[in-house]
CSV table of C-alpha atoms and ligand atoms in Angstrom, one decimal:
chain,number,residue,atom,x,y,z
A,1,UNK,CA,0.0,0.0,0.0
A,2,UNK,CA,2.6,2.4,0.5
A,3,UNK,CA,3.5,2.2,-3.2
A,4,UNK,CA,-0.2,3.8,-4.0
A,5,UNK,CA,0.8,6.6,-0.9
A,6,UNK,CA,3.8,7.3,-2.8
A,7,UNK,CA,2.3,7.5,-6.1
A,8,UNK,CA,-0.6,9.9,-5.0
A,9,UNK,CA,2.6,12.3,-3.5
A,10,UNK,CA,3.5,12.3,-6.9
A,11,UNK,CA,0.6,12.7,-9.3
A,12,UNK,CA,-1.3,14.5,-6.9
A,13,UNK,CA,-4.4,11.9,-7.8
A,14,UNK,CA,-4.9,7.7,-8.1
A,15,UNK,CA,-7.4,6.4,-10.0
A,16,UNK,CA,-11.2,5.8,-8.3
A,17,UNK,CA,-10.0,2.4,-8.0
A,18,UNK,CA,-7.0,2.7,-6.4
A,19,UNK,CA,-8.8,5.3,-3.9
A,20,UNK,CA,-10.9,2.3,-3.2
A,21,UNK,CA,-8.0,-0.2,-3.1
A,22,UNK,CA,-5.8,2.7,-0.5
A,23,UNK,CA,-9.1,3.1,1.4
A,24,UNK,CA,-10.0,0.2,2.1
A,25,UNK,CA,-5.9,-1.4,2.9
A,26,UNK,CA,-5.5,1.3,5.5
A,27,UNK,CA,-4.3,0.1,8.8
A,28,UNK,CA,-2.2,2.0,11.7
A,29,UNK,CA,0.9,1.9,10.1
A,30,UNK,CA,-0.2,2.8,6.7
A,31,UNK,CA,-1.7,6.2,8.5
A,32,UNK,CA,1.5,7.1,10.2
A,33,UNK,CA,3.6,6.7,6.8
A,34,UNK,CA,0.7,8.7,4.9
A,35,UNK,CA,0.7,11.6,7.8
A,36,UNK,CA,4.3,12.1,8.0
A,37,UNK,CA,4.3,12.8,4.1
A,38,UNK,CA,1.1,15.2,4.8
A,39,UNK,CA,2.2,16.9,7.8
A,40,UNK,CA,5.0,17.3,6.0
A,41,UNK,CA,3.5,18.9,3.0
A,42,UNK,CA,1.0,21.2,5.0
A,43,UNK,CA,4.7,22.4,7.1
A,44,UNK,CA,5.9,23.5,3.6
A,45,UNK,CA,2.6,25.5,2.7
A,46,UNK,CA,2.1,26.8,6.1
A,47,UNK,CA,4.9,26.4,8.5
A,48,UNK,CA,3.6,25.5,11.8
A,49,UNK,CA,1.4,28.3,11.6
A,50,UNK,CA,-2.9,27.6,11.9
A,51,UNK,CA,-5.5,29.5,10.6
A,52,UNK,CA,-8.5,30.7,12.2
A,53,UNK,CA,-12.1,31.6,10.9
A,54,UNK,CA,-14.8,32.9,13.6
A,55,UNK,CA,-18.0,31.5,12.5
A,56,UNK,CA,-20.9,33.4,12.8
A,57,UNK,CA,-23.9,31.2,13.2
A,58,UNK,CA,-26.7,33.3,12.3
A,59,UNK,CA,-29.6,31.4,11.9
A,60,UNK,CA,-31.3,28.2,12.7
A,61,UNK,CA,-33.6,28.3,10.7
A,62,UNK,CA,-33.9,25.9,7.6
A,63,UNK,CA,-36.4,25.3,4.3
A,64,UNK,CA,-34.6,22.4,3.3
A,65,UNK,CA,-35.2,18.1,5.1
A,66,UNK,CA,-32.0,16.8,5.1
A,67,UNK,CA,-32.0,13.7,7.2
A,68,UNK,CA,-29.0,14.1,8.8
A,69,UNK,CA,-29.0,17.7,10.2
A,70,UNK,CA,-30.8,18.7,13.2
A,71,UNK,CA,-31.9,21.9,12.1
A,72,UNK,CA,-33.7,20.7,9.3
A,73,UNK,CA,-37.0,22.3,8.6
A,74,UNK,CA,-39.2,19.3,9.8
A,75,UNK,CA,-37.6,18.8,13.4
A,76,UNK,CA,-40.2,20.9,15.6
A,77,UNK,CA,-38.5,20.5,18.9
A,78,UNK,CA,-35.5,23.2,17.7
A,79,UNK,CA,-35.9,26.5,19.3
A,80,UNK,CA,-35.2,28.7,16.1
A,81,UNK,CA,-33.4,32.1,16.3
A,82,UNK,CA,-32.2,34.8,14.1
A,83,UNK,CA,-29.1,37.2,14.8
A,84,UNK,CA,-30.0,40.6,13.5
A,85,UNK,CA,-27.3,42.7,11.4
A,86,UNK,CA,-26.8,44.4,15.0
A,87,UNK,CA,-25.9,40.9,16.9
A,88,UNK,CA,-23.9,39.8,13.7
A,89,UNK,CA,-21.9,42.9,13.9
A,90,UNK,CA,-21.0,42.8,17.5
A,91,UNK,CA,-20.0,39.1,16.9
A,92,UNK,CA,-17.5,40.4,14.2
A,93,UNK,CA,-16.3,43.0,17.2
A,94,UNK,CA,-15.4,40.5,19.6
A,95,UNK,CA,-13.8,38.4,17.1
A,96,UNK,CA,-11.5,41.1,15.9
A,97,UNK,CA,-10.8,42.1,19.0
A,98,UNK,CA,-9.4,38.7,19.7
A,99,UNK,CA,-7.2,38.2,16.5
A,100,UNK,CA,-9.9,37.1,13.9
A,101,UNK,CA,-9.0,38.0,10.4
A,102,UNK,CA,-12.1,35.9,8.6
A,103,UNK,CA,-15.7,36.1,9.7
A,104,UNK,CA,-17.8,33.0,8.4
A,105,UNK,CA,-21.8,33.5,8.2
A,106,UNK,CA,-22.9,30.2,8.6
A,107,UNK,CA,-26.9,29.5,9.0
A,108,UNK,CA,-29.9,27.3,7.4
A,109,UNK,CA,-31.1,28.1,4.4
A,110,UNK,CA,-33.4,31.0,5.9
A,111,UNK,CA,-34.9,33.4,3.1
A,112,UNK,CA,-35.9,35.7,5.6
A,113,UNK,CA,-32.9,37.1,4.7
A,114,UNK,CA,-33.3,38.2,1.6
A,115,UNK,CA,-30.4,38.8,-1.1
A,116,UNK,CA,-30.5,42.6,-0.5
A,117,UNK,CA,-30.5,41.4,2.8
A,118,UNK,CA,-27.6,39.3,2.8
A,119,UNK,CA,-25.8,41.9,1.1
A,120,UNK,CA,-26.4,44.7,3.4
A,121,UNK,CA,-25.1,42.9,6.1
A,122,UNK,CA,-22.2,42.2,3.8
A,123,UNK,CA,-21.5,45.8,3.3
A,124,UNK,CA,-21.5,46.5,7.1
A,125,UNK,CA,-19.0,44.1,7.6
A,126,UNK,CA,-16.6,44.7,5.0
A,127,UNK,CA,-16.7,48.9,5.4
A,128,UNK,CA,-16.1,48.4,9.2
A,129,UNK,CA,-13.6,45.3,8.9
A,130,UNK,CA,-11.7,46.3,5.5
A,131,UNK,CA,-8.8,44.3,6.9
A,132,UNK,CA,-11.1,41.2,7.3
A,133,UNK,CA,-12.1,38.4,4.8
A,134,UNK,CA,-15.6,37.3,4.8
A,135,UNK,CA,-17.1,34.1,4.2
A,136,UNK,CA,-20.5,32.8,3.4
A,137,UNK,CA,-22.3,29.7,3.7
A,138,UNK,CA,-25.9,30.2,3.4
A,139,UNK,CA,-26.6,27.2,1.2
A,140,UNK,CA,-27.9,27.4,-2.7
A,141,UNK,CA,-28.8,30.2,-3.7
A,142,UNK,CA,-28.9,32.2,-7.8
A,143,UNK,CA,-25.9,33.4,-9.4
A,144,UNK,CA,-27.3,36.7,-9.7
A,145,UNK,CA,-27.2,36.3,-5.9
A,146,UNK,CA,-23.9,34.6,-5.6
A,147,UNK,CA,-22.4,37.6,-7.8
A,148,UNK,CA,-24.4,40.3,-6.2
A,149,UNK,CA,-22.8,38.9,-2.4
A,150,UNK,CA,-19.6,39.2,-4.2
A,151,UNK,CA,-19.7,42.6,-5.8
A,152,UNK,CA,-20.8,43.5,-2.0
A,153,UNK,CA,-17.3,42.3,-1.1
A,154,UNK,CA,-17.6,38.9,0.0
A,155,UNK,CA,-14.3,36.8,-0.3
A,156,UNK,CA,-14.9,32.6,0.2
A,157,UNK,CA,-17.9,30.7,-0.3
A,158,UNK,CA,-18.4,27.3,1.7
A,159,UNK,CA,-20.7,24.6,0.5
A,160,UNK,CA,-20.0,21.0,1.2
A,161,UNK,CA,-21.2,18.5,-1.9
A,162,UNK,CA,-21.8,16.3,1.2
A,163,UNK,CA,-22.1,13.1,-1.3
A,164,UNK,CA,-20.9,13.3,-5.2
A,165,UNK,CA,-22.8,10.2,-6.0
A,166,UNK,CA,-26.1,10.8,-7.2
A,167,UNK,CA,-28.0,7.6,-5.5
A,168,UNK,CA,-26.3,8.1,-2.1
A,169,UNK,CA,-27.0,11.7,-2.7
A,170,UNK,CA,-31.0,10.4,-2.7
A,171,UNK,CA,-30.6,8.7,0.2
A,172,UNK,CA,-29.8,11.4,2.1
A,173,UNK,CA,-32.0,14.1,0.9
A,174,UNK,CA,-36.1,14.3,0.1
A,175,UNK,CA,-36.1,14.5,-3.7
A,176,UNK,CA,-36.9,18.3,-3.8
A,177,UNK,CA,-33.0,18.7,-3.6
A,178,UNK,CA,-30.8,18.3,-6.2
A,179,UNK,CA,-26.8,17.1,-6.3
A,180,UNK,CA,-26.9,18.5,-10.2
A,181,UNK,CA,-27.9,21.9,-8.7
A,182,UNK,CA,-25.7,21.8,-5.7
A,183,UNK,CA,-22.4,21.4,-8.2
A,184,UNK,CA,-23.9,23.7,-10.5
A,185,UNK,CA,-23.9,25.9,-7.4
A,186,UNK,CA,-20.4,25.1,-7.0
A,187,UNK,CA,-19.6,25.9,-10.4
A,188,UNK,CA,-21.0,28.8,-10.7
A,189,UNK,CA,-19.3,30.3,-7.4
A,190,UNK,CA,-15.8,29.4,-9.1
A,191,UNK,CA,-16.7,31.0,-12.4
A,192,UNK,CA,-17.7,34.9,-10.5
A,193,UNK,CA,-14.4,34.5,-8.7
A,194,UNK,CA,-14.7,33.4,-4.7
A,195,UNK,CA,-12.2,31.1,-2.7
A,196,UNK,CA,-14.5,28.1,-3.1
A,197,UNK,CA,-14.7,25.2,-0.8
A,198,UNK,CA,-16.5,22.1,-0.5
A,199,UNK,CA,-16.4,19.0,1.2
A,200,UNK,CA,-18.5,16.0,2.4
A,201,UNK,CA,-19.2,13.8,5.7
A,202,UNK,CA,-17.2,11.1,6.6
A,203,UNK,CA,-19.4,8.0,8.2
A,204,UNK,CA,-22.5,9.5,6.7
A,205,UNK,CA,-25.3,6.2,6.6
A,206,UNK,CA,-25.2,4.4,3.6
A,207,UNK,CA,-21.4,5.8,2.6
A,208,UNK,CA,-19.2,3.2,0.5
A,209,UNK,CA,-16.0,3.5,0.2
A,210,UNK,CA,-16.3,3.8,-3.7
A,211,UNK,CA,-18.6,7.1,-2.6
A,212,UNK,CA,-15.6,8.1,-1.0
A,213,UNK,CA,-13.7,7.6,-4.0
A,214,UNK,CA,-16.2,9.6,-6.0
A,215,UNK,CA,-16.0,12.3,-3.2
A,216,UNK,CA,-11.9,12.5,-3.9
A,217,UNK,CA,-13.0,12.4,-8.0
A,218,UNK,CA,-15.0,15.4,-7.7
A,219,UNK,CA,-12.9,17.4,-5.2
A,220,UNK,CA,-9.6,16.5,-8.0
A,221,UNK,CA,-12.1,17.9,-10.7
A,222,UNK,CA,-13.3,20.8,-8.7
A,223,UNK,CA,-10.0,22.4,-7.7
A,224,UNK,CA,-11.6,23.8,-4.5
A,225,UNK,CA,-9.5,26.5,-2.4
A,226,UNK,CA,-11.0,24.6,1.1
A,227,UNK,CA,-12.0,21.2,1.8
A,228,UNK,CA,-14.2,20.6,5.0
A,229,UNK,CA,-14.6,17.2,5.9
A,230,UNK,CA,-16.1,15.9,9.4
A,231,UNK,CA,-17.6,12.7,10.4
A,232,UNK,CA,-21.4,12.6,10.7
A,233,UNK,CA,-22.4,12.4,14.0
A,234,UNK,CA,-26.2,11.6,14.8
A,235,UNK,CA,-28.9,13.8,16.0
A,236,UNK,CA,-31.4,12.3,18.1
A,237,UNK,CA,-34.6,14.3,16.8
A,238,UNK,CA,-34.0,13.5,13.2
A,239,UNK,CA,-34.7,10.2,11.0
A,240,UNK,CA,-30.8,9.0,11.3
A,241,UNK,CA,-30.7,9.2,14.7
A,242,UNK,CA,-29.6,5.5,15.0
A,243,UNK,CA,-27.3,5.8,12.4
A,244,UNK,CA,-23.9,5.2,13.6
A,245,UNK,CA,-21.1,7.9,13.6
A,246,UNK,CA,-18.1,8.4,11.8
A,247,UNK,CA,-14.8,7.7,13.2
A,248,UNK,CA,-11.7,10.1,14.0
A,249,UNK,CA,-9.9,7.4,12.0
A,250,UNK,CA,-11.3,7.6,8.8
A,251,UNK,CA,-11.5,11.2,8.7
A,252,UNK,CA,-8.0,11.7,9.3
A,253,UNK,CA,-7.1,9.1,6.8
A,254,UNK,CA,-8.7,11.2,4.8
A,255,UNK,CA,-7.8,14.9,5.9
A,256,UNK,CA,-4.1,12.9,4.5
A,257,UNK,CA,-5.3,12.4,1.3
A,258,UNK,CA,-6.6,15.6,0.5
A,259,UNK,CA,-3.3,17.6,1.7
A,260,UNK,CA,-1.5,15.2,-0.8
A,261,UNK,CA,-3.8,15.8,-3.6
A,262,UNK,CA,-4.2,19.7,-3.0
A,263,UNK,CA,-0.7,20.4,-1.4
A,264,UNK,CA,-2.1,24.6,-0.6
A,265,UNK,CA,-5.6,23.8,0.3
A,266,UNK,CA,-7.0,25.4,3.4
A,267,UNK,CA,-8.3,22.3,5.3
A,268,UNK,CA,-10.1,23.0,9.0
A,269,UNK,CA,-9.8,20.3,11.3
A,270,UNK,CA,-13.5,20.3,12.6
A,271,UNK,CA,-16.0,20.9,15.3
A,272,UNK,CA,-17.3,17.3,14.5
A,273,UNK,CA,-13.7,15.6,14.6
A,274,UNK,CA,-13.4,17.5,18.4
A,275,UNK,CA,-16.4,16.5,19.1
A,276,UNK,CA,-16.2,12.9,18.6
A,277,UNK,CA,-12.7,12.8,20.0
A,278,UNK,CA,-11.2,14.8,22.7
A,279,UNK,CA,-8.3,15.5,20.8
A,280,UNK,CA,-9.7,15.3,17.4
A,281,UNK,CA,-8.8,18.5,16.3
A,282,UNK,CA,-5.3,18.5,17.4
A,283,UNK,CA,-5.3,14.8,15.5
A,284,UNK,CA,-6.9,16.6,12.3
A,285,UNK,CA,-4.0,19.3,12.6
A,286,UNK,CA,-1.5,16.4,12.6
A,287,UNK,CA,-3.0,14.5,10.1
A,288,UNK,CA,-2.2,17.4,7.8
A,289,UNK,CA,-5.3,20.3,8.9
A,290,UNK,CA,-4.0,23.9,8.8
A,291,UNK,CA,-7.4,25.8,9.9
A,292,UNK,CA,-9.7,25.6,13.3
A,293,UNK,CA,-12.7,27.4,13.1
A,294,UNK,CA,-13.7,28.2,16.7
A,295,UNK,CA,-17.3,29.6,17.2
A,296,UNK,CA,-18.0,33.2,17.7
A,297,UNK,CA,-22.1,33.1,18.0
A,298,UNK,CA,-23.5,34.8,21.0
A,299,UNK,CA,-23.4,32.1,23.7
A,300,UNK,CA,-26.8,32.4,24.0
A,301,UNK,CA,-28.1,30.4,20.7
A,302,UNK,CA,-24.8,28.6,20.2
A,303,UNK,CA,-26.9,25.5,21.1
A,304,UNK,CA,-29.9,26.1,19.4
A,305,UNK,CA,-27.4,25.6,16.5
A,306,UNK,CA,-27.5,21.9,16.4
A,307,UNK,CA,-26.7,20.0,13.7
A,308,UNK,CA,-25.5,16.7,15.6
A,309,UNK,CA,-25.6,15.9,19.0
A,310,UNK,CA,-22.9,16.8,22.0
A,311,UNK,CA,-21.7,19.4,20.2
A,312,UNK,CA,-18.3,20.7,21.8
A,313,UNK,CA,-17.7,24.4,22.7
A,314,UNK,CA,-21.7,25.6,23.5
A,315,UNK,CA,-21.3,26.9,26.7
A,316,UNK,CA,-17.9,29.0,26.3
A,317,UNK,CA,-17.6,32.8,25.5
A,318,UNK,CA,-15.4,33.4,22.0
A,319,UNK,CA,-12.6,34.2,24.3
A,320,UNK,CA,-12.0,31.0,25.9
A,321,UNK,CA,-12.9,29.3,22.5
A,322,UNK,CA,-10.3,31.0,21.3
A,323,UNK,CA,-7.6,31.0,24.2
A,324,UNK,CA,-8.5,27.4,24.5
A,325,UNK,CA,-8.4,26.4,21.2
A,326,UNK,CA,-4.6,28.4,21.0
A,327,UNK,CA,-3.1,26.2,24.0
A,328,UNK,CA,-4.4,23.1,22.3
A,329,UNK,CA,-2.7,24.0,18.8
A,330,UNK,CA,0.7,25.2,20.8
A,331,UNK,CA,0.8,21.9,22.9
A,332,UNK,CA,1.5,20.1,19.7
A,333,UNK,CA,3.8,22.6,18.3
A,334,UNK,CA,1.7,25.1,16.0
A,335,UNK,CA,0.3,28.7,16.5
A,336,UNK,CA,-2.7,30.4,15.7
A,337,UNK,CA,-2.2,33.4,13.5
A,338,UNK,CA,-3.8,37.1,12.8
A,339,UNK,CA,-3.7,36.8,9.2
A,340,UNK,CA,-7.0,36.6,6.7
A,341,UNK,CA,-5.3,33.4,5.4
A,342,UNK,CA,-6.0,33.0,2.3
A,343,UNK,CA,-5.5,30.9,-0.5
A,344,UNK,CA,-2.1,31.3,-2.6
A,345,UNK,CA,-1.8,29.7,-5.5
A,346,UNK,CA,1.7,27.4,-5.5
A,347,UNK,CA,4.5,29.0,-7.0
B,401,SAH,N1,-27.1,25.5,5.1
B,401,SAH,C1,-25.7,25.6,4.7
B,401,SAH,C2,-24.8,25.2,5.9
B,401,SAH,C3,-24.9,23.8,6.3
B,401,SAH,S1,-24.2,23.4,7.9
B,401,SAH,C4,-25.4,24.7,3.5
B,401,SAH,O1,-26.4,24.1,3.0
B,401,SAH,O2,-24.3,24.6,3.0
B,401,SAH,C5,-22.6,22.9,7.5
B,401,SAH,C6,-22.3,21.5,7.3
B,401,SAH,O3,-22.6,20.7,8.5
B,401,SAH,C7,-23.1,20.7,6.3
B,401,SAH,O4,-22.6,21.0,5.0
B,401,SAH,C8,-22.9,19.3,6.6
B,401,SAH,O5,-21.9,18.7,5.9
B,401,SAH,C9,-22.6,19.3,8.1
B,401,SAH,N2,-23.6,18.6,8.9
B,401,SAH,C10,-24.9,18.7,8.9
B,401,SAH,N3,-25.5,17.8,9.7
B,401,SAH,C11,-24.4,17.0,10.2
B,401,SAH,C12,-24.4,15.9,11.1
B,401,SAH,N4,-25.4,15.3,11.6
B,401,SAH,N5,-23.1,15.4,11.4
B,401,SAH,C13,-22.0,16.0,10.9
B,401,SAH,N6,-22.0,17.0,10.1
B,401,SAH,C14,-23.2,17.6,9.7
């Protein structure tokens, strides 16, 4: 096996079936030989230096079913909120008070707030942190709206694939959504010019490993700037909630991959990967991670935002997310850093 983890440091890619074949071979000592090559790679990028993003959780509401998130429009036991521009905006204060150079607006796909309103808020932000880059991830929406959020000044775009096979996509979604619209989505966010990323869940029920596989196809053909991957983790009020989690294992496995395949992608080490593992994050960083993305919501709502259960970090202020969060990173030899971060093409 190590001959396919030497031949993906190469080309930068296998074939689906050799994914499959590297995937599905992977065993303790195959992960340290891949991680020392990815930790490795992500040292040249990036030094042992970590990005941060403060997310911005804004709303919990959602007009879309997906069976595996817990905010999804069906489950009637979530409290909903929304954050007004106001809230929003002192969120952003706080952060850049404590060394945040990205804001990410994460929330449901809520059309209470409109495009123009999405795009006021995005004028706020940028005018009074022109030193900051901003990121959305509201879901799909139009390219006029997509362009329109980036003529306001938005920067980065996030918006998992979550599945790139069509039939696994089904089994995971009511048939109102669409995976040929979501990568259309994709698409069309490259083409008006954002840092793009997507990603997937690792673990999600009914996964293969030749879904993986397909996941690693579409990410090569994609070319994002950012690759989220977590596991999924079951919510209890939603129809997966005896669905089985992901494991740190796998995900790190494949956190590996990915650096090798996209040697200057920005790659978070997740919520869900700290979450299902006390050190998961520190293990994501080590498996080749260079971003942490440490929640900057009003404590508040932070766990009305639930889109798996035992959710880590709810009950803390930004501050000790973040001072937390730095210790963590410098215990294993790396620093957090006041820089926007953003993508740089290789030389
Ligand atoms: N509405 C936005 C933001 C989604 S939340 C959008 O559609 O892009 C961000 C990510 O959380 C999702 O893309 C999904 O991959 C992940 N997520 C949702 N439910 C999850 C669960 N139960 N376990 C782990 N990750 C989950």
């Amino acid at each position: 096996m190590r001959n396919l983890v030497d031949k993906l440091e190469l080309n930068r890619t296998l074939t689906k079936q050799e994914f499959i074949t590297l995937i599905d071979n992977r065993n303790e000592e195959l992960s340290e030989y891949l991680f020392e090559k990815s930790r490795k790679i992500a040292h040249k990028y990036f030094g042992n230096r970590i990005y941060t993003r403060g997310l911005i959780e804004f709303t919990n509401h959602c007009k879309n079913n997906c069976y595996y998130c817990g905010i999804r429009a069906e489950n009637n036991k979530v409290e909903r909120y929304r954050l007004t521009k106001e809230d929003i905006l002192e969120c952003c204060e706080t952060g850049y008070e404590l060394g945040f150079r990205t804001f990410v607006l994460q929330g449901g796909e809520d059309l209470y707030y409109s495009d123009d309103t999405i795009t006021d808020i995005i004028r706020e932000i940028k005018s009074r942190f022109a030193d900051c880059a901003l990121t959305l991830s509201i879901g799909e929406r139009s390219y006029e709206a997509y362009s329109m959020f980036f003529n306001a000044g938005v920067d980065r775009y996030l918006l998992r694939h979550e599945t790139a096979t069509e039939s696994h996509y089904r089994k995971l979604h009511p048939d109102k959504m669409s995976l040929t619209n979501r990568k259309q989505c994709l698409r069309n966010l490259k083409e008006i010019g954002y840092q793009v990323g997507t990603g997937f869940m690792v673990g999600s029920p009914f996964q293969t490993t030749e879904n993986i596989a397909e996941d690693l196809k579409f990410i090569e053909e994609l070319s994002p700037n950012m690759i989220g991957i977590g596991p999924f983790i079951p919510h209890c009020d939603t129809p997966f909630r005896n669905e089985s989690k992901g494991t740190l294992e796998l995900t790190t496995f494949l956190i590996a991959i990915l650096r090798l395949m996209i040697p200057n992608a920005l790659i978070p080490s997740t919520t869900a990967l700290g979450t299902i593992d006390a050190c998961g994050r520190e293990k994501g960083i080590l498996a080749g991670a260079n971003v942490v993305m440490p929640n900057l919501s009003p404590v508040s709502v932070r766990k009305k935002y639930a889109l798996y259960d035992s959710k880590i970090c709810t009950g803390e202020e930004a501050a000790e997310c973040r001072f937390c969060l730095q210790n963590r990173m410098k215990r294993i030899g790396y620093e957090l850093v006041i820089d926007r971060g953003d993508f740089k093409a290789i030389e």
